[in-house]
């Protein structure tokens, strides 16, 4: 048995209570000979946190070193909602459900590390994925000299068999269904659930229905559409069907509506920051509804200049979050720009939910910029003079005409 | 009766054969005293062109001045497909079905003007919309000194009553159902149908089902999903379910599949180039399927750098087309960039069509960049070393750590 | 003599006191039969304002309708400095000296209009230039129903002769040197002077030295360089050579230094918003020094992510200002983003001024992100591990290697 | 003595003939026990290549394994000129002289590796810089399975003393002036020379004059300006003062003119791709002249839409080259866009060179888009109607007025 490494004294581990992070916990104790502090967060993943405490105690963690926190409101209010103000989609489709949760977990780990005087943090993300990057960039951005331990990159537990053996050697309880390989891996929080790996690895083969956990199959959804109304204030959703709700409550409500109507499934091959393509399945029921609803209210409350600028910058903003740069100056600058645009994004959107689709069917706002007088075919009171259009076109055309004259001159020269 | 204006000798009119453009035809004859040449294009709007010829003859147009052309293949091949290579969506949602048809019509009018020696062109677009801009920018870009007549901006036929009176005075046949106001206005071609005005003018009120003409209501669509396969070559769709088709035939086939499954309806409030917001309804059944399919094939064949660059530039590209700048250097430059990326966008996408949704469920390509060896959780042959990730993260974090150290220094100064 | 138009009661005119705006003043009185209120601003153009008051009185303006204001500090503090935070250059070279002054003048006119109950505003910009756009977009953005009078677009005084005749008819005093055509037109304020027209109209011919008014010819500048130091706080210059100064005083000081060293001359052919190219000469002595100094201090205080984002957005920001969209949501959003980046742009820059050049030769800051330990070739205490670079490169290369493998596979298929 | 590593058989080394790469050469032989192939390129760095051959022979390289090539024309034609079409500047100032040379050297190494059947390549770039990234990304992009050896990241020769000791042990000749530390490090090619390190490491301290090698001090330059003319064809310079020259000859000629007039010095703190800031000194005499000249000819030949699109994308393009992504799809896509714009960038630019400055003073082109008729204050034949400007402004203002009305409504609600 090797001598424990001595350069780490106390480490704050992002601990789910599951088998993998329990193995990591033990491995940290035996490999680094250091004190382990566990942090377990409720981000709405849908698991009880009680067992995580018990298991940590069982594995020898001191009670004062077990931290469990309900982060659902903070998660939605300070991470999910700001991101949705941007209409962020990675690679045109993905609503960033996993990406947006990592910075918050990392931030809490750093806060706990300061509180307990820990000199290191650890996470259970693998060495091929994006999450390691998101965790670690966040750690470093908040605490530049923190030591970071990423067991999956360090240990030699290269197979499921080796992991199980290590668990058995170290008296870590193993649930029966965890002995074999899982057919896919899962991440979940209040915004979404995602799955990847194993049965999903061939992008030509359809995702089996049993992989989905947050939505029913659209084919099993009700044959009649549901209609809902979402109220927005300054870019954030505040009420569903007229009922004011806290951010997390509201998102949970939309998740429930989305689930029942089979909304928010996505089968995607995406480009990871670490350089390869991967195939994943995402379910974002409430988020998908929210995305369309937010676009709907922006349509009548946001000026064209503001809307187009936001649209042009969105891909970069989404990429930053996907790549793990939430705590970066450039993300914060873009957020300042986006937030500046949301002052009057207030009003009500009506949506139709039906067998996999969420469609905006109506929107209204006390701050609407939509002016019926301006668009009507009827002659209205509005000060729109048709003749202005002639001048507008003429000057917009001027440079194109100059180009055309040049082309003609060149052609005539033969 | 005023003396006809004398500065126009011969004008090529974009003529649909309908009441409005027939009135324009007559108005041009009486107001400008000029020879009118009619151009009627089949862009897949779903109307027969025979009556247009008859009506033109009836209104006194010389046979040699009546031009009727089937542009469906050219439209899809040279306009729709290049645009779909860019995954273009205006304001995040609109697939630009009207915008993309205008440049082609304008180009043909200019070609005919050269052939018949006309010194002017005319169109039937109103003075409040985008189409006048799209037509006229295209005219000027192709023939810088052409005279442009936009009757809706010039005449004093300000009401439906005045139009009908003019038609009656001038012996223009009026179909019974055209006497009253239409409850909304329609534009249609092989890519889409759109409606706006009247019953659609209140953006809070749902679009009535009778407005839709290209899709059945999702609720009336089959209870079982349909699965289809689309083959791409260099970014363009070439086959459906293994059957090679010409561009227009293929789009028509997708339209039929989309119609039957209620796919491609969009209720939108958009920002017009001329400065106001308008509410429209769009149906793009085949285009919606094509959009998702193209994204699907790009997911495995396009490199991340290429894909992200395309995504960042897409809003600008879409805006250019929406605003009427198809024939502009900047659109052509962006097209060169986009086309450069499509060389290996070749392969097969499988989609599920179901009650309003088109979802990619599988994709494969001889040029796939997806490498199962790289992503698998299993240890594979692939040369991915987990330890590389550590260095990758460390250097990406370096500047963030430097920032954090500065923040700490500032905080400590208090 | 035509009956005066009756739809304007009181108009606030941007009045310089010169011949042209005096003619406009009279023309407004005779054509519109309305009360004229004059507004004369000191923006640092270098002319005394006393004569403007006298002349206005002479032309029949009531004393309470003559407004004269020294706007130099407001101009530099709220317009010039925010713009320089962005390192704004239009078309890569032009520091926007004329563009940035127009919104402020327009804003003051609107404020005066409200105070005196005027229903219209007027300016002396011509119908071919950008300034008309900048004035009028600003008017409308601040007071949407204001009437705007642009005499140069309305009257029939199409030649110099006609103007002079009108002046004589109306007893407007004409300075001797104003009888003939000026060989070029000039705009000036504390940031710059510009000239265009006549002798400058052939872009192949060098600008004659007599056109320059704010800088001496570099060839006449001192044979020894001058060294200066500029201090910045949060992105704005606050001191020169250690001496704290108000914004306008500071810019005037830099202008003086720039003038003496022949700095800031620019001969440019630019693209106007109204669609044609024009050739202009710009002198921005202090602004040019400020531009390089600001880049210099940003080099050590701004993070890469922030700096690159600013650089990517700068052309759009500059274009907005050039086109007259200072008072637009998108300019304000970009400003929020830019300002967010400037919190620590504080420190001292040393520059060498020499015969036309301003070169940064040193910079220091209490908030410097430059870390000598990180870059030194010596082995230092800094936590930079060379081996991290290997992993960094490997993962950045991963997608390129995947592409290369595909290319090889395709090639081998022949 | 350790057993040589056995996984490399033959390596192609980028070999300058200097002390450092000679040490690397020997180190490769002793550490890897592999055959070394040397590649020495003439990129215009200003050193003779003969001694490199002799030294390689002396160090035991087989004659058939010594490759020496004059790449000057290829370098300027295929790398420098395409980059200058984009007006590329990294971080607003740096003309990318070092960055642009690396991909070409890497490409040649790979070609030689294929020719001689080598399985590895090696370079002499350090572990803290950008060049290692540029070399290696290029290697991998061209030959995905190549082995890359970066001695500076691998060996334990951590100090100058250790290097010299290694050289002495291995009979590597050491020039007297190479025994001590150089006061700064240098990179040079036909486009530029750069220096960094040691005496340059404090960014507050002016670069000593003796560091410059490619330009005389502006203060020592002639007291009279020189005027030159550069001819462009499709965006590339083809002649100086009417004399047609090959790309490399032309750049050498501009370098000579730039040197004599003290043009192209730059003192910069920049952000490296690997994460830290560094301070460097750059001299780009001919490139600086070329940069301004190219902007000058674009001013009259490039349409506004094209020019602004190029300006917006330039920072990204420059960043890609700086970061080493020359051989990437996104750089190639941007190049396609840029090249598409250069078709008519043809004509003559006149510049004034004077004590550190290169200023455009005139430009002309058979394809000029500058139209004197359009801009003149005189009433010309040109079809510019002043009244068009009114409509143009009105419609551009429409959305701003709508916003202002909303603001007023909100204010009135109080």
Coordinates of N, CA, C and O in Angstrom, one line a residue, chain B residues 29-125:
Chain B
X29 N -51.5 51.5 -67.2 CA -51.9 51.9 -68.5 C -52.5 53.3 -68.6 O -52.1 54.2 -69.4
X30 N -53.4 53.6 -67.6 CA -54.1 54.9 -67.6 C -53.2 56.0 -67.1 O -53.3 57.1 -67.5
X31 N -52.5 55.7 -66.0 CA -51.7 56.8 -65.4 C -50.4 57.1 -66.1 O -50.1 58.3 -66.3
X32 N -49.7 56.1 -66.6 CA -48.4 56.3 -67.2 C -48.6 56.3 -68.7 O -47.6 56.6 -69.4
X33 N -49.7 55.8 -69.2 CA -49.8 55.7 -70.7 C -48.8 54.9 -71.3 O -48.3 55.2 -72.4
X34 N -48.3 53.9 -70.6 CA -47.2 53.1 -71.1 C -47.7 51.7 -71.4 O -48.7 51.2 -71.1
X35 N -46.8 51.0 -72.2 CA -47.0 49.7 -72.5 C -46.7 48.8 -71.3 O -45.7 49.0 -70.6
X36 N -47.6 47.9 -71.0 CA -47.4 47.0 -69.9 C -47.0 45.6 -70.3 O -47.7 45.0 -71.2
X37 N -45.9 45.1 -69.7 CA -45.5 43.7 -70.0 C -45.8 42.9 -68.7 O -45.4 43.4 -67.6
X38 N -46.4 41.8 -68.8 CA -46.7 41.1 -67.5 C -45.8 39.9 -67.4 O -45.4 39.2 -68.3
X39 N -45.4 39.7 -66.1 CA -44.6 38.5 -65.8 C -45.3 37.8 -64.7 O -45.5 38.3 -63.6
X40 N -45.6 36.5 -64.9 CA -46.2 35.7 -64.0 C -45.4 34.4 -63.7 O -45.0 33.7 -64.7
X41 N -45.0 34.2 -62.5 CA -44.1 33.1 -62.2 C -44.8 32.0 -61.4 O -45.6 32.3 -60.5
X42 N -44.5 30.8 -61.7 CA -44.9 29.7 -60.8 C -43.8 29.4 -59.8 O -42.8 28.8 -60.2
X43 N -44.0 29.8 -58.6 CA -43.0 29.6 -57.5 C -43.6 28.5 -56.6 O -43.2 28.4 -55.4
X44 N -44.6 27.8 -57.1 CA -45.2 26.8 -56.2 C -46.3 27.4 -55.3 O -46.6 26.8 -54.3
X45 N -46.9 28.5 -55.7 CA -47.9 29.1 -54.9 C -49.2 28.3 -54.9 O -50.1 28.6 -54.1
X46 N -49.3 27.4 -55.9 CA -50.5 26.5 -55.8 C -51.6 27.1 -56.6 O -52.8 26.6 -56.5
X47 N -51.4 28.0 -57.6 CA -52.4 28.5 -58.4 C -52.1 28.2 -59.9 O -50.9 28.2 -60.3
X48 N -53.1 27.9 -60.7 CA -52.8 27.7 -62.1 C -52.5 29.0 -62.8 O -53.0 30.1 -62.4
X49 N -51.6 29.0 -63.8 CA -51.2 30.2 -64.4 C -51.9 30.5 -65.7 O -51.9 31.6 -66.2
X50 N -52.7 29.5 -66.2 CA -53.5 29.7 -67.4 C -54.3 31.0 -67.3 O -54.3 31.9 -68.2
X51 N -55.2 31.1 -66.3 CA -56.0 32.2 -66.2 C -55.3 33.6 -66.2 O -55.8 34.6 -66.7
X52 N -54.1 33.6 -65.7 CA -53.3 34.8 -65.7 C -53.1 35.3 -67.2 O -53.2 36.5 -67.5
X53 N -52.7 34.4 -68.0 CA -52.6 34.7 -69.5 C -53.9 35.3 -70.1 O -53.9 36.3 -70.7
X54 N -54.9 34.6 -69.8 CA -56.2 35.0 -70.4 C -56.6 36.4 -69.9 O -57.1 37.2 -70.7
X55 N -56.4 36.6 -68.6 CA -56.8 37.9 -68.1 C -55.9 39.0 -68.6 O -56.4 40.1 -68.9
X56 N -54.7 38.7 -68.8 CA -53.8 39.7 -69.3 C -54.2 40.1 -70.7 O -54.3 41.3 -71.1
X57 N -54.5 39.1 -71.5 CA -55.0 39.3 -72.9 C -56.3 40.2 -72.9 O -56.4 41.2 -73.6
X58 N -57.2 39.8 -72.0 CA -58.4 40.5 -71.8 C -58.2 42.0 -71.5 O -58.9 42.9 -71.9
X59 N -57.1 42.3 -70.7 CA -56.8 43.6 -70.3 C -56.0 44.4 -71.4 O -55.4 45.4 -71.1
X60 N -55.8 43.7 -72.5 CA -55.2 44.4 -73.6 C -53.7 44.2 -73.7 O -53.0 45.0 -74.5
X61 N -53.1 43.3 -73.0 CA -51.7 43.0 -73.1 C -51.4 42.2 -74.4 O -52.1 41.3 -74.7
X62 N -50.4 42.6 -75.2 CA -50.1 41.9 -76.4 C -49.5 40.5 -76.0 O -48.8 40.4 -75.1
X63 N -49.8 39.5 -76.8 CA -49.4 38.2 -76.5 C -47.9 38.1 -76.3 O -47.4 37.4 -75.4
X64 N -47.1 38.9 -77.1 CA -45.7 38.8 -77.0 C -45.2 39.5 -75.7 O -44.0 39.5 -75.4
X65 N -46.1 40.2 -75.0 CA -45.7 40.9 -73.8 C -46.2 40.1 -72.6 O -46.2 40.7 -71.5
X66 N -46.7 38.9 -72.7 CA -47.1 38.1 -71.6 C -46.1 37.0 -71.4 O -45.8 36.2 -72.2
X67 N -45.4 37.1 -70.2 CA -44.4 36.1 -69.9 C -44.8 35.3 -68.7 O -45.2 35.8 -67.6
X68 N -44.8 34.0 -68.8 CA -45.2 33.1 -67.8 C -44.1 32.0 -67.6 O -43.7 31.5 -68.6
X69 N -43.6 31.8 -66.4 CA -42.5 30.9 -66.3 C -42.6 30.1 -65.0 O -43.0 30.5 -64.0
X70 N -42.2 28.8 -65.2 CA -42.2 27.9 -64.0 C -40.8 28.0 -63.4 O -39.8 27.5 -63.9
X71 N -40.8 28.6 -62.3 CA -39.5 28.9 -61.6 C -39.2 27.9 -60.4 O -38.3 28.2 -59.6
X72 N -40.0 26.9 -60.3 CA -39.9 26.2 -59.0 C -38.6 25.5 -58.8 O -38.0 25.6 -57.7
X73 N -38.0 24.9 -59.8 CA -36.7 24.3 -59.6 C -35.6 25.3 -59.3 O -34.8 25.2 -58.4
X74 N -35.6 26.4 -60.1 CA -34.6 27.4 -59.8 C -34.8 28.0 -58.4 O -33.8 28.3 -57.7
X75 N -36.0 28.2 -58.1 CA -36.3 28.8 -56.7 C -35.7 27.9 -55.6 O -35.0 28.4 -54.7
X76 N -36.0 26.7 -55.7 CA -35.5 25.8 -54.6 C -34.0 25.6 -54.7 O -33.3 25.7 -53.7
X77 N -33.5 25.4 -55.9 CA -32.1 25.1 -56.0 C -31.2 26.2 -55.7 O -30.2 26.1 -55.0
X78 N -31.5 27.4 -56.2 CA -30.6 28.5 -56.1 C -30.9 29.6 -55.0 O -30.1 30.5 -54.8
X79 N -32.0 29.4 -54.4 CA -32.4 30.4 -53.4 C -32.7 29.6 -52.0 O -32.1 29.9 -51.0
X80 N -33.7 28.7 -52.1 CA -34.1 28.0 -50.8 C -32.9 27.2 -50.3 O -32.6 27.3 -49.1
X81 N -32.3 26.4 -51.1 CA -31.3 25.5 -50.6 C -30.1 26.2 -50.1 O -29.6 25.9 -49.0
X82 N -29.5 27.2 -50.8 CA -28.4 27.9 -50.3 C -28.7 28.6 -48.9 O -27.9 28.6 -48.0
X83 N -29.9 29.1 -48.8 CA -30.3 29.7 -47.5 C -30.4 28.6 -46.4 O -30.0 28.9 -45.3
X84 N -30.9 27.5 -46.7 CA -31.0 26.4 -45.7 C -29.6 25.9 -45.3 O -29.5 25.3 -44.2
X85 N -28.7 26.0 -46.1 CA -27.3 25.6 -45.7 C -26.9 26.4 -44.5 O -26.0 26.0 -43.7
X86 N -27.4 27.6 -44.4 CA -27.0 28.5 -43.3 C -27.9 28.3 -42.0 O -27.7 28.9 -41.0
X87 N -28.9 27.4 -42.1 CA -29.9 27.2 -41.0 C -30.5 28.6 -40.6 O -30.7 28.9 -39.4
X88 N -30.8 29.4 -41.6 CA -31.3 30.7 -41.4 C -32.6 30.8 -40.8 O -33.6 30.2 -41.2
X89 N -32.7 31.5 -39.7 CA -34.0 31.9 -39.0 C -34.0 33.3 -38.7 O -33.1 33.8 -37.9
X90 N -35.0 34.1 -39.1 CA -35.1 35.5 -38.7 C -35.7 35.6 -37.3 O -36.7 35.0 -37.1
X91 N -35.1 36.3 -36.5 CA -35.5 36.5 -35.1 C -35.8 35.2 -34.4 O -36.8 35.0 -33.7
X92 N -34.9 34.2 -34.7 CA -34.9 33.0 -33.9 C -35.9 32.0 -34.4 O -35.9 30.8 -33.9
X93 N -36.9 32.4 -35.3 CA -38.0 31.5 -35.5 C -38.5 31.4 -37.0 O -38.9 30.3 -37.4
X94 N -38.3 32.5 -37.7 CA -39.0 32.6 -39.0 C -38.0 32.1 -40.1 O -36.9 32.5 -40.3
X95 N -38.6 31.1 -40.9 CA -37.7 30.5 -42.0 C -37.7 31.3 -43.3 O -37.2 30.7 -44.3
X96 N -38.2 32.5 -43.3 CA -37.9 33.4 -44.4 C -38.5 33.0 -45.7 O -38.0 33.4 -46.8
X97 N -39.7 32.4 -45.6 CA -40.3 31.9 -46.9 C -40.7 33.0 -47.8 O -40.6 32.8 -49.1
X98 N -41.2 34.1 -47.4 CA -41.6 35.2 -48.3 C -40.3 35.9 -48.8 O -40.2 36.2 -50.0
X99 N -39.4 36.2 -47.9 CA -38.3 37.0 -48.2 C -37.4 36.4 -49.3 O -36.9 37.1 -50.2
X100 N -37.3 35.1 -49.3 CA -36.4 34.4 -50.3 C -37.0 34.4 -51.7 O -36.2 34.2 -52.7
X101 N -38.3 34.6 -51.8 CA -38.9 34.5 -53.2 C -38.7 35.8 -54.0 O -38.7 35.8 -55.2
X102 N -38.6 36.9 -53.3 CA -38.7 38.2 -53.9 C -37.5 38.4 -54.9 O -37.7 39.0 -56.0
X103 N -36.3 38.1 -54.5 CA -35.1 38.4 -55.4 C -35.2 37.7 -56.7 O -34.9 38.3 -57.7
X104 N -35.8 36.5 -56.7 CA -35.9 35.7 -57.9 C -36.9 36.4 -58.9 O -36.6 36.5 -60.1
X105 N -38.0 36.8 -58.3 CA -39.0 37.4 -59.2 C -38.4 38.7 -59.8 O -38.5 39.0 -61.0
X106 N -37.8 39.5 -58.9 CA -37.2 40.7 -59.4 C -36.1 40.5 -60.5 O -36.1 41.2 -61.5
X107 N -35.3 39.5 -60.3 CA -34.3 39.2 -61.3 C -34.9 38.8 -62.6 O -34.5 39.3 -63.7
X108 N -36.0 38.1 -62.6 CA -36.7 37.7 -63.9 C -37.3 39.0 -64.5 O -37.3 39.1 -65.7
X109 N -37.9 39.8 -63.7 CA -38.4 41.1 -64.3 C -37.4 41.9 -65.0 O -37.6 42.4 -66.1
X110 N -36.2 41.9 -64.4 CA -35.1 42.7 -65.0 C -34.7 42.0 -66.3 O -34.4 42.7 -67.3
X111 N -34.6 40.7 -66.3 CA -34.2 40.0 -67.5 C -35.2 40.3 -68.6 O -34.8 40.5 -69.8
X112 N -36.5 40.2 -68.3 CA -37.5 40.5 -69.3 C -37.4 41.9 -69.7 O -37.5 42.2 -70.9
X113 N -37.2 42.8 -68.8 CA -37.1 44.3 -69.2 C -36.0 44.5 -70.2 O -36.1 45.2 -71.2
X114 N -34.9 43.8 -70.0 CA -33.8 43.9 -71.0 C -34.2 43.3 -72.4 O -33.9 43.9 -73.4
X115 N -34.9 42.2 -72.3 CA -35.3 41.5 -73.5 C -36.3 42.3 -74.3 O -36.1 42.5 -75.5
X116 N -37.3 42.9 -73.7 CA -38.3 43.7 -74.4 C -38.0 45.2 -74.5 O -38.8 45.9 -75.0
X117 N -36.9 45.6 -73.9 CA -36.5 47.0 -74.0 C -37.4 47.9 -73.1 O -37.7 49.0 -73.4
X118 N -37.8 47.3 -71.9 CA -38.6 48.1 -71.0 C -37.7 49.0 -70.2 O -36.5 48.7 -69.9
X119 N -38.2 50.2 -69.8 CA -37.4 51.1 -69.0 C -37.9 51.1 -67.5 O -37.4 51.9 -66.7
X120 N -38.9 50.3 -67.2 CA -39.4 50.4 -65.8 C -39.9 49.0 -65.4 O -40.2 48.1 -66.2
X121 N -40.0 48.8 -64.1 CA -40.6 47.6 -63.5 C -41.6 48.1 -62.4 O -41.5 49.2 -61.9
X122 N -42.6 47.2 -62.2 CA -43.6 47.5 -61.1 C -44.0 46.3 -60.4 O -43.8 45.2 -60.9
X123 N -44.3 46.5 -59.1 CA -44.8 45.4 -58.3 C -46.0 45.8 -57.5 O -46.3 47.0 -57.4
X124 N -46.6 44.8 -56.9 CA -47.9 45.0 -56.2 C -47.7 45.1 -54.7 O -48.7 44.9 -54.0
X125 N -46.5 45.3 -54.2 CA -46.3 45.3 -52.7 C -46.8 46.6 -52.1 O -46.6 47.7 -52.8

